[in-house]
CSV table of C-alpha atoms in Angstrom, one decimal:
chain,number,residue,atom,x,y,z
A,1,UNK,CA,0.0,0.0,0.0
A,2,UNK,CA,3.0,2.3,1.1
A,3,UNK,CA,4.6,2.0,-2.4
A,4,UNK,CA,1.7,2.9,-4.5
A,5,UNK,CA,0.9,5.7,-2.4
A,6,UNK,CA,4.5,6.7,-2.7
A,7,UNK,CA,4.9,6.3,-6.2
A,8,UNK,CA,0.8,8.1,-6.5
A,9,UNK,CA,2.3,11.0,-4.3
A,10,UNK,CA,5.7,11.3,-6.7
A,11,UNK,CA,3.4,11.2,-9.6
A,12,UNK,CA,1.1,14.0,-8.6
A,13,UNK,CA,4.5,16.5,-7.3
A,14,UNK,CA,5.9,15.8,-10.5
A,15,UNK,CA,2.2,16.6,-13.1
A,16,UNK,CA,2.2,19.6,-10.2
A,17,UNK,CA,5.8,21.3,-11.4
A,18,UNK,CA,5.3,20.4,-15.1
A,19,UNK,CA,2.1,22.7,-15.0
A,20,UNK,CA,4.0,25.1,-13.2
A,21,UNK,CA,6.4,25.0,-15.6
A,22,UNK,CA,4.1,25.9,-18.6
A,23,UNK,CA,1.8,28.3,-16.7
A,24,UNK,CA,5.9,30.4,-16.7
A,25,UNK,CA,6.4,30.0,-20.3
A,26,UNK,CA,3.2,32.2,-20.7
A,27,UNK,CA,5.3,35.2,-19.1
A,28,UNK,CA,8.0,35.6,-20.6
A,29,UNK,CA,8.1,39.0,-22.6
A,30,UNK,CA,11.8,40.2,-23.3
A,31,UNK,CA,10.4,43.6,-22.2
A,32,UNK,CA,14.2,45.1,-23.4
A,33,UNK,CA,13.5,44.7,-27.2
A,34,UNK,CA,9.8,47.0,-27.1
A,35,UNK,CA,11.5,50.5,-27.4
A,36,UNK,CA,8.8,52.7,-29.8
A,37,UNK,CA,9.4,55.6,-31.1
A,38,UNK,CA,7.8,58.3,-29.5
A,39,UNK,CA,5.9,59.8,-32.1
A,40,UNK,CA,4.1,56.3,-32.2
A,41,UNK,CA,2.8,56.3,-29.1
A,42,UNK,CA,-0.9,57.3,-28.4
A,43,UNK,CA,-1.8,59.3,-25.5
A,44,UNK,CA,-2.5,57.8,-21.9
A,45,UNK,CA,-4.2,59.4,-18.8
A,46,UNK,CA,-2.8,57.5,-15.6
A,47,UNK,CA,-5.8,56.7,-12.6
A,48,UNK,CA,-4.6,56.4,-9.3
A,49,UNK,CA,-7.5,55.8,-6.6
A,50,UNK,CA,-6.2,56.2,-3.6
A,51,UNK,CA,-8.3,55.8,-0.2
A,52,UNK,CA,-5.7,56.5,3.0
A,53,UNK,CA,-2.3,55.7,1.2
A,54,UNK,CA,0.3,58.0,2.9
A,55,UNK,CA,2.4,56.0,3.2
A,56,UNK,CA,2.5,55.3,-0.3
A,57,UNK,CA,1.3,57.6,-2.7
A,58,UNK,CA,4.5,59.8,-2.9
A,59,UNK,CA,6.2,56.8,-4.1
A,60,UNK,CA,3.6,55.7,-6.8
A,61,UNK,CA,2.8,59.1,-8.1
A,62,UNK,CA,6.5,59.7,-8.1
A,63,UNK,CA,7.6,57.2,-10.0
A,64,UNK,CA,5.0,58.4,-12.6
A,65,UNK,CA,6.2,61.9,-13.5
A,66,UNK,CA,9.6,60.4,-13.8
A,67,UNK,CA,8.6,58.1,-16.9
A,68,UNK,CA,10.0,58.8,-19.9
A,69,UNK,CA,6.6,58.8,-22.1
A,70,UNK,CA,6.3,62.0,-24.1
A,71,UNK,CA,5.4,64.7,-21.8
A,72,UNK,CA,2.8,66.1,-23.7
A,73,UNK,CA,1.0,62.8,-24.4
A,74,UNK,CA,0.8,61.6,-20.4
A,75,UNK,CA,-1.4,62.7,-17.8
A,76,UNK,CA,-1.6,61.8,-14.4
A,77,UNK,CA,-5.4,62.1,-11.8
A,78,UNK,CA,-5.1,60.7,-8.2
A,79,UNK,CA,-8.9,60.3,-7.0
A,80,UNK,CA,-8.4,61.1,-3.2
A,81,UNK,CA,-10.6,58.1,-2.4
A,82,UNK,CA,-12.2,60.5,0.8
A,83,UNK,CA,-8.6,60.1,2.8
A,84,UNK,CA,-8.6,61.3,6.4
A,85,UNK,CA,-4.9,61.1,6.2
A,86,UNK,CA,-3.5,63.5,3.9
A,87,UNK,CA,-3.5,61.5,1.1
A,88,UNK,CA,-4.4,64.1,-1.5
A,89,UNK,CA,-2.4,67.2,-0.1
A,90,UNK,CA,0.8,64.9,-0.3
A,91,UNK,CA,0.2,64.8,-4.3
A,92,UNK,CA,-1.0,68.3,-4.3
A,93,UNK,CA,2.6,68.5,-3.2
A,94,UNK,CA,4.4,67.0,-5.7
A,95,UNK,CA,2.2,68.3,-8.7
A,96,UNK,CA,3.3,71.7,-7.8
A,97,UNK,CA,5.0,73.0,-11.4
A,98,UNK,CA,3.6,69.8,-13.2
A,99,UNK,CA,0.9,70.2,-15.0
A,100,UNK,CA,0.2,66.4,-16.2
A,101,UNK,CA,-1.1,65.5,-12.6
A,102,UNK,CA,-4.0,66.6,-11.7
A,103,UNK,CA,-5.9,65.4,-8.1
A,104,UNK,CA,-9.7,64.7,-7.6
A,105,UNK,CA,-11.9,64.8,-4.8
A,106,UNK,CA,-13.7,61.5,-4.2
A,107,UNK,CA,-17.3,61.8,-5.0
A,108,UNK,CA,-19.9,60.0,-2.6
A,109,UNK,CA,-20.6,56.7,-2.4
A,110,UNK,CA,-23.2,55.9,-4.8
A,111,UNK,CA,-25.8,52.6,-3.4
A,112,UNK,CA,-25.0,49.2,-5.3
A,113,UNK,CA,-21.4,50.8,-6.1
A,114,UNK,CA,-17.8,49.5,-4.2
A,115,UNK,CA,-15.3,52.4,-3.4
A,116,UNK,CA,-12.6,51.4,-6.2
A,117,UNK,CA,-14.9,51.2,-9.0
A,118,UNK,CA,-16.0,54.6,-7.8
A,119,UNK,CA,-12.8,55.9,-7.8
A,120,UNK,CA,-12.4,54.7,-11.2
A,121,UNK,CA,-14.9,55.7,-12.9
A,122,UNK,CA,-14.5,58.9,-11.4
A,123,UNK,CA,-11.0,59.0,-12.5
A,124,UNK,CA,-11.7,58.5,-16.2
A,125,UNK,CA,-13.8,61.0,-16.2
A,126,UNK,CA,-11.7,63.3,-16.4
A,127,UNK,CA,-9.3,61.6,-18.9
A,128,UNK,CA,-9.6,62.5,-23.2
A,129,UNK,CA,-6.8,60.2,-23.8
A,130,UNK,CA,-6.6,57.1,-26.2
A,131,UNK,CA,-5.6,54.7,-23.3
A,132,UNK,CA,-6.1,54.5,-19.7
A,133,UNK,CA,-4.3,53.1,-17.4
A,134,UNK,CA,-5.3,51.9,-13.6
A,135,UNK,CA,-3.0,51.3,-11.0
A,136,UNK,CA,-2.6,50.9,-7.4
A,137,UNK,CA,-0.9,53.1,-5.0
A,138,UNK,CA,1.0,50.5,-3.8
A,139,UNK,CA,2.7,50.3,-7.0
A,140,UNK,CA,6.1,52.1,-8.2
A,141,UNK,CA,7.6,52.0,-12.2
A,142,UNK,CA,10.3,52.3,-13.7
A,143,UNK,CA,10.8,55.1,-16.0
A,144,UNK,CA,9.9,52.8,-19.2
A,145,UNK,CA,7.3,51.3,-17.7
A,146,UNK,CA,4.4,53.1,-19.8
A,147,UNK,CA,6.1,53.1,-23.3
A,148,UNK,CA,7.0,49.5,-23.4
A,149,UNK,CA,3.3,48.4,-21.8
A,150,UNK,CA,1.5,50.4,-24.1
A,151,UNK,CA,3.8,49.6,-27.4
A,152,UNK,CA,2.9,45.7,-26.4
A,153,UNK,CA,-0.3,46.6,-26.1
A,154,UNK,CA,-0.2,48.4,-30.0
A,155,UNK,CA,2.0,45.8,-31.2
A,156,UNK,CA,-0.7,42.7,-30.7
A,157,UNK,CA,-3.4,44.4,-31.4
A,158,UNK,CA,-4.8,44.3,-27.4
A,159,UNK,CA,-7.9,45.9,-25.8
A,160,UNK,CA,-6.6,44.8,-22.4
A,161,UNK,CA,-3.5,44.1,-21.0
A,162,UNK,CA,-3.1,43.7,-16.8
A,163,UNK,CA,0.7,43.3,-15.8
A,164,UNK,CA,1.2,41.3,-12.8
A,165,UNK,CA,3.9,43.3,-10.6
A,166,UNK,CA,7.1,41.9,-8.6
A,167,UNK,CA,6.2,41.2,-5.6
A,168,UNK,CA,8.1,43.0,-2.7
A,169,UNK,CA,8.3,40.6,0.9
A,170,UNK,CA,9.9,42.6,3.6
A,171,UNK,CA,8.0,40.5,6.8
A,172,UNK,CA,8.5,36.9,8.0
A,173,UNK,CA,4.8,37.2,7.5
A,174,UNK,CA,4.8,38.1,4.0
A,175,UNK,CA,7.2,35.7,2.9
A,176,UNK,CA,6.1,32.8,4.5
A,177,UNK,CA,2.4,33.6,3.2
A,178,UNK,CA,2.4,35.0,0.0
A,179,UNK,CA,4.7,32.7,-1.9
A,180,UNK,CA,2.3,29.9,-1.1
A,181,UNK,CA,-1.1,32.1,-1.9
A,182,UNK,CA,0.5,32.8,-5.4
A,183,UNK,CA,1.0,29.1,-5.9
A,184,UNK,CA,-3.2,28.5,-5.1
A,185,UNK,CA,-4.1,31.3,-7.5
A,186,UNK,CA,-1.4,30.4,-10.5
A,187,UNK,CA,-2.9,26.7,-10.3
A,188,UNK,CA,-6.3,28.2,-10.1
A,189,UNK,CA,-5.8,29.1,-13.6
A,190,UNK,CA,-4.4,28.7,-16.8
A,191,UNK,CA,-2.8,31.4,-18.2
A,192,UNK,CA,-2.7,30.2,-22.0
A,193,UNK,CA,-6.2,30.0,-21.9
A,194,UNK,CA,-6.7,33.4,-20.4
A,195,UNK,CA,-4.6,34.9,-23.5
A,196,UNK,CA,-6.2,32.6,-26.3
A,197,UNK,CA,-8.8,35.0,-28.0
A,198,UNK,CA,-11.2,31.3,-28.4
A,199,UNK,CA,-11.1,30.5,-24.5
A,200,UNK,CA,-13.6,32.3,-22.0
A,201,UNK,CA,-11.4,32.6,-19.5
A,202,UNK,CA,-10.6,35.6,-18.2
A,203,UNK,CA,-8.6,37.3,-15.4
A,204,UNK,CA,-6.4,40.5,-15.1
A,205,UNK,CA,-4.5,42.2,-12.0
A,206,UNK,CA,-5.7,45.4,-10.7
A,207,UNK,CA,-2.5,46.6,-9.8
A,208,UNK,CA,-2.3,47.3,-13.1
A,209,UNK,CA,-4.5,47.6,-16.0
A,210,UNK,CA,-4.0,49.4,-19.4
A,211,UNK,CA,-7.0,49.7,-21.8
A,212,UNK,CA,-7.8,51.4,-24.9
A,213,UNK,CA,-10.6,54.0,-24.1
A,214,UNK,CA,-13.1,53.3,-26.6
A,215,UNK,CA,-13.2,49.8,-25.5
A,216,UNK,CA,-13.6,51.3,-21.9
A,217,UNK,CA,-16.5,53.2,-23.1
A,218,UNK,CA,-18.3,50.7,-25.0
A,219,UNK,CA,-18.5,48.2,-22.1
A,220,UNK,CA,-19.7,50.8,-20.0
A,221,UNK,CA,-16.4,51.1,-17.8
A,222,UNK,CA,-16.2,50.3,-14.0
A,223,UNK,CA,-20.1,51.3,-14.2
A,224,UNK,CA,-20.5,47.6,-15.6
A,225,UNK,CA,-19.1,45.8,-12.7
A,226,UNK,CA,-19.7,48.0,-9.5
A,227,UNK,CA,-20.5,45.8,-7.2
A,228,UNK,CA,-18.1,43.3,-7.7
A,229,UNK,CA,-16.1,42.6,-5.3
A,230,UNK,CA,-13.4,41.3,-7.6
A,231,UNK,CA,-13.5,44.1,-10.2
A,232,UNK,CA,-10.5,43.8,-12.2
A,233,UNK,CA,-11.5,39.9,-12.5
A,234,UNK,CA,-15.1,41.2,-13.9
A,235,UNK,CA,-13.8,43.8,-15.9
A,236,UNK,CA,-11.5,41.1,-18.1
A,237,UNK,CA,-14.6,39.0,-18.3
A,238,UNK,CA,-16.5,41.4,-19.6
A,239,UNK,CA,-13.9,43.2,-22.2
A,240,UNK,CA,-13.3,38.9,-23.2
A,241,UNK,CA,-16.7,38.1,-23.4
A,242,UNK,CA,-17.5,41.2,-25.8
A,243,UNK,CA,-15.5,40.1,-28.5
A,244,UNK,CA,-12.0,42.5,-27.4
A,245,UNK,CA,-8.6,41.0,-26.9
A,246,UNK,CA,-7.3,40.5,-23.7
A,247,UNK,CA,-3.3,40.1,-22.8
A,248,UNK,CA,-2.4,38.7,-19.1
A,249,UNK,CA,1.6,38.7,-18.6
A,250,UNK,CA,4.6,39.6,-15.9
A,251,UNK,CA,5.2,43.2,-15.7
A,252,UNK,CA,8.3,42.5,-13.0
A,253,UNK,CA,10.8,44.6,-14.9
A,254,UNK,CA,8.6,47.4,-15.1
A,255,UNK,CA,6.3,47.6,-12.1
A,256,UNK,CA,6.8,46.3,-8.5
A,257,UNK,CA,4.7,47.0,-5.8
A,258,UNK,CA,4.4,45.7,-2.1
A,259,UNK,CA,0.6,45.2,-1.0
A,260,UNK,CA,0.8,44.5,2.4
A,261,UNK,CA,2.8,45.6,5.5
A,262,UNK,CA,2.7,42.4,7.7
A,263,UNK,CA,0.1,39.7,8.6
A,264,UNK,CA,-3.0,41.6,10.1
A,265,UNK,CA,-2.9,43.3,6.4
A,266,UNK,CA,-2.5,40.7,4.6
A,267,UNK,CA,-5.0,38.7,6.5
A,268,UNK,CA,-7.5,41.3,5.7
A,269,UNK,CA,-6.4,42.0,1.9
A,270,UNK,CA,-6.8,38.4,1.0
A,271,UNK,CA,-9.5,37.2,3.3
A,272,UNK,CA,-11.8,39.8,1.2
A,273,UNK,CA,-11.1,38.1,-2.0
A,274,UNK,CA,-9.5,34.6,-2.0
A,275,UNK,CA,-13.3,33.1,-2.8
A,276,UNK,CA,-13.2,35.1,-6.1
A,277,UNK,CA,-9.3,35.1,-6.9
A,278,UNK,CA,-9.6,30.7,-7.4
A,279,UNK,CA,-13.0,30.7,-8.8
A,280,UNK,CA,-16.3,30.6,-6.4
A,281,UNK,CA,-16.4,28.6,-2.8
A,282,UNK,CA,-16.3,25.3,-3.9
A,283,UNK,CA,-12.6,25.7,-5.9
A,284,UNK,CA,-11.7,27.9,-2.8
A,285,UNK,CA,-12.5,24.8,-0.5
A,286,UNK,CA,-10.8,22.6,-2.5
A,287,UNK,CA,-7.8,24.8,-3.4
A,288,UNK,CA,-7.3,25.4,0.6
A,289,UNK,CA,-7.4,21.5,1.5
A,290,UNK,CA,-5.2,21.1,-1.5
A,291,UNK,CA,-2.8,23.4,0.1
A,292,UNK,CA,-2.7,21.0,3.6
A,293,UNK,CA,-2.4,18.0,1.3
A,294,UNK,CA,0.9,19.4,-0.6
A,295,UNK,CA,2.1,20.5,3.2
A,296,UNK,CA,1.5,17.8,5.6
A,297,UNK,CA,1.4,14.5,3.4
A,298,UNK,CA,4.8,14.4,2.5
A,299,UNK,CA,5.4,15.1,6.2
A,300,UNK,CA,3.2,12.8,7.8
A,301,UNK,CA,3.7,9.7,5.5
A,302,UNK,CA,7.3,9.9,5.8
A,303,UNK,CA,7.4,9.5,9.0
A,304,UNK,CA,4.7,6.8,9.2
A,305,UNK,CA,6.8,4.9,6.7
A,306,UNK,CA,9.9,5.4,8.7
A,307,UNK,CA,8.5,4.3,11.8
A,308,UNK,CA,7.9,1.4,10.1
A,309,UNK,CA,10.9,0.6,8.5
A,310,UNK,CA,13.0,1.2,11.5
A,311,UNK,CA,12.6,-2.1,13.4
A,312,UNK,CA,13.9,-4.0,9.9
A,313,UNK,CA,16.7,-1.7,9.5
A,314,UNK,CA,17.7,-1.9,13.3
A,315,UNK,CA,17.3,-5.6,13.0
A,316,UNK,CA,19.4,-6.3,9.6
A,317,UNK,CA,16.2,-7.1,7.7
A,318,UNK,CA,14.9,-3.9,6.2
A,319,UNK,CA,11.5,-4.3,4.2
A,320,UNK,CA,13.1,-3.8,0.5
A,321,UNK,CA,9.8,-2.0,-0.3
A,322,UNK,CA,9.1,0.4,2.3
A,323,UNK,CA,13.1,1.5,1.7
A,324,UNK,CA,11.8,2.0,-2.1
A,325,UNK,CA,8.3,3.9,-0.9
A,326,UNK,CA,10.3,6.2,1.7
A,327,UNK,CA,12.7,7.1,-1.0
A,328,UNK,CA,9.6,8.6,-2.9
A,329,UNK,CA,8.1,10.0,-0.7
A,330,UNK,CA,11.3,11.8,0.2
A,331,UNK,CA,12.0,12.6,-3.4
A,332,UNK,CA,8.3,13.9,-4.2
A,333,UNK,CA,9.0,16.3,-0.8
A,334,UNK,CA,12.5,17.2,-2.1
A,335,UNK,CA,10.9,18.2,-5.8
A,336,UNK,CA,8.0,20.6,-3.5
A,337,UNK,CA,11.3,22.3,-1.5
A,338,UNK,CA,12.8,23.2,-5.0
A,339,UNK,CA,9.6,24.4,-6.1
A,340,UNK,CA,9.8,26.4,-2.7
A,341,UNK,CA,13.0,27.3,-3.2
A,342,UNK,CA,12.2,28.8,-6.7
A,343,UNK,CA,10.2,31.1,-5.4
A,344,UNK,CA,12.1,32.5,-2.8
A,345,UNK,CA,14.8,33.1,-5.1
A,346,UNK,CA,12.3,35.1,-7.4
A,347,UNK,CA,10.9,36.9,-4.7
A,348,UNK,CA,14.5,37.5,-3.5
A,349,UNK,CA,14.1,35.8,-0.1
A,350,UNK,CA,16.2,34.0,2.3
A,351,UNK,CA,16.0,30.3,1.0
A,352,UNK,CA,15.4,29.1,4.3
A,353,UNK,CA,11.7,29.7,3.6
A,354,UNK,CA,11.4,27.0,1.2
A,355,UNK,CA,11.8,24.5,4.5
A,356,UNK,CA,8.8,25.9,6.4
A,357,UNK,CA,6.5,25.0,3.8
A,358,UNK,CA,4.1,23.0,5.8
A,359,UNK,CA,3.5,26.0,7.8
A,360,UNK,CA,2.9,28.2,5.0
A,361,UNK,CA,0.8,25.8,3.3
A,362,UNK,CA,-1.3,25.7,6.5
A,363,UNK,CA,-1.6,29.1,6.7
A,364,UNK,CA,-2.5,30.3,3.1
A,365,UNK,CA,-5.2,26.7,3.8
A,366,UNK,CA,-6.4,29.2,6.8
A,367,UNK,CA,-6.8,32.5,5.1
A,368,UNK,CA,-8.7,31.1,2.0
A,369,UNK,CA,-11.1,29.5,4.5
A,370,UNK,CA,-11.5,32.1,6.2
A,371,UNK,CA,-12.9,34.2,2.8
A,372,UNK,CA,-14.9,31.0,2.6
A,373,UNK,CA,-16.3,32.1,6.0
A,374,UNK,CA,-16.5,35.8,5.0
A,375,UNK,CA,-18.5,34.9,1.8
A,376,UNK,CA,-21.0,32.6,3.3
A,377,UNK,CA,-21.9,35.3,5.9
A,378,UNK,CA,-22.6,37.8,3.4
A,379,UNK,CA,-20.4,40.9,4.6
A,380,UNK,CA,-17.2,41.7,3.9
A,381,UNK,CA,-15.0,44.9,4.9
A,382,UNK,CA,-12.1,46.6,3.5
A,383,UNK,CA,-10.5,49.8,4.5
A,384,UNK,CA,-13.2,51.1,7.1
A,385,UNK,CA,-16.6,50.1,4.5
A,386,UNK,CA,-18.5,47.2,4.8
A,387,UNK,CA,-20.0,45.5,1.6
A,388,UNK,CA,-22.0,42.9,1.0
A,389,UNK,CA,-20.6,40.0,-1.0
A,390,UNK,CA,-21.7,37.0,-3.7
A,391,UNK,CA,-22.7,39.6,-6.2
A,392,UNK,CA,-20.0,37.8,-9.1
A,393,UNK,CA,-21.5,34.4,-9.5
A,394,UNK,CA,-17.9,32.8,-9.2
């Protein structure tokens, strides 16, 4: 029984890694060879909502009048999402002599509406460019960042395109977490399918989101998903699903951000939409005791297997196929730790990481259940407003 389980357990680390594998493939984009020419590049108004982000927007807005996108053709609003802590006077600040940024009140909460769509919407309003572009507060670019998304964008002909940020993971928290979180999502999808124009699929990031105005416009903007709790999710679906071309790929040369400062964040941020993120309760459920699986199995079994082993090999007479069984088991665990490892060295953390991974497991298991829990009770809060959730259908 050992040995098939063994071998079963090898099998399913090894189908795990090769998916893994190809879900990277659909990244790469040699961002270094998209350098346009200026005059070919169409005009595009940056939105920034921010609600309470001190402590970041200097950084993001920043890092926006530094890009190197034709002055003329680049404009920058911050909707000062109703702040109470100085949000908006910090980029009044730094638009003093630049007349590309321009800062916006928040306007009321309108019933049936969440606060980023607001924002949004709000936001574009006040744009007369060809392209939009959404993105977080969180989020700082490098100086090319908007010339070589948007030339992608022109280049293959897409309505959409979300770039998925690098990460940044300063905490033990955050780097024990995250990393694991990002593995439930990336197999919670298949990124292939997500770009193939014949597929339904449809996700994009809304740390960043670049899309062509008229496409914004005939969809009906963030109007047409306001009370979803996922927006940028909803917003890909629906760009997809009328017929426009959507683009999902890694913007970690050009974009980075860091979205939470330590655990009782992060907790919150992801608690709010795990449920959505992997695709409705039932995928969350499974996706979260899929998680405890990949943690505690490889733990568990080998030491079952061991236990029973040791009385052969302390006697002379070790069982030939228990030997055979533990040595798959410890080579299926040993193939998760590299996977592990991997990531740590992408993220640029301390590869010690890669041995807790039974913890981290458990607790990325933990916070998706506990959306789980958040969804089922119908209420869900984020940044001081409470909304009701289940609105998507996912």
């Amino acid at each position: 029984m050992w040995l098939v389980f063994s071998f079963a357990w090898l099998v399913g680390v090894a189908c795990l890694l090769l998916y893994l594998l190809r879900q990277s493939s659909g990244y790469n984009i040699r961002w270094r060879r998209i350098n346009p020419k200026d005059s070919l590049l169409p005009t595009v108004t940056v939105v920034v909502p921010a609600r309470n982000e001190a402590r970041n927007i200097e950084r993001c807005v920043s890092s926006l009048m530094q890009q190197s996108y034709p002055f003329e053709k680049l404009r920058i609003v911050v909707v000062d999402d109703n702040s109470s802590d100085g949000t908006g006077d910090i980029v009044r600040r730094l638009a003093v002599g630049d007349r590309r940024v321009q800062v916006l009140e928040g306007r009321p909460l309108p019933e049936g509406w969440m606060g980023k769509q607001n924002a949004c919407a709000h936001g574009s309003q006040a744009a007369a460019s060809e392209w939009l572009c959404f993105v977080d507060a969180d989020t700082a670019a490098r100086p090319d960042f908007l010339r070589r998304a948007i030339a992608l964008a022109q280049r293959r002909a897409i309505d959409l395109l979300s770039l998925l940020p690098y990460q940044k993971l300063e905490t033990f928290w955050e780097r024990l977490i995250l990393p694991t979180q990002f593995l439930l999502f990336s197999l919670s999808m298949d990124i292939h399918r997500i770009n193939d124009p014949r597929t339904p699929d449809a996700v994009a990031n809304g740390q960043c989101i670049f899309i062509r105005r008229e496409v914004y416009d005939r969809i009906g903007g963030h109007g047409a998903v306001r009370s979803d709790i996922l927006e940028d999710v909803a917003l890909a679906r629906v760009v997809k699903s009328t017929g426009h071309r959507l683009y999902v790929t890694s913007g970690a040369d050009l974009i980075r951000t860091r979205m939470y400062n330590g655990l009782k964040e992060l907790w919150g941020g992801f608690s709010k939409n795990s449920v959505d993120l992997v695709g409705g309760i039932g995928r969350a459920i499974v996706g979260a005791l899929g998680m405890l699986a990949l943690g505690w199995v490889p733990v568990v079994a080998s030491a079952l297997v061991l236990e029973r082993l040791m009385p052969g090999l302390l006697s002379g007479q070790p069982a030939p196929r228990l030997g055979l069984a533990l040595g798959l088991l410890v080579l299926g665990t040993a193939a998760v730790v590299a996977a592990h490892a991997l990531m740590a060295r992408f993220n640029r953390m301390p590869m010690r990481y890669s041995l807790l991974f039974p913890i981290s497991h458990t607790l990325a298991a933990a916070l998706t259940l506990n959306s789980v829990r958040r969804y089922l009770s119908g209420r869900n809060e984020w940044k001081g407003r409470v909304y009701a959730v289940g609105s998507t259908g996912s």
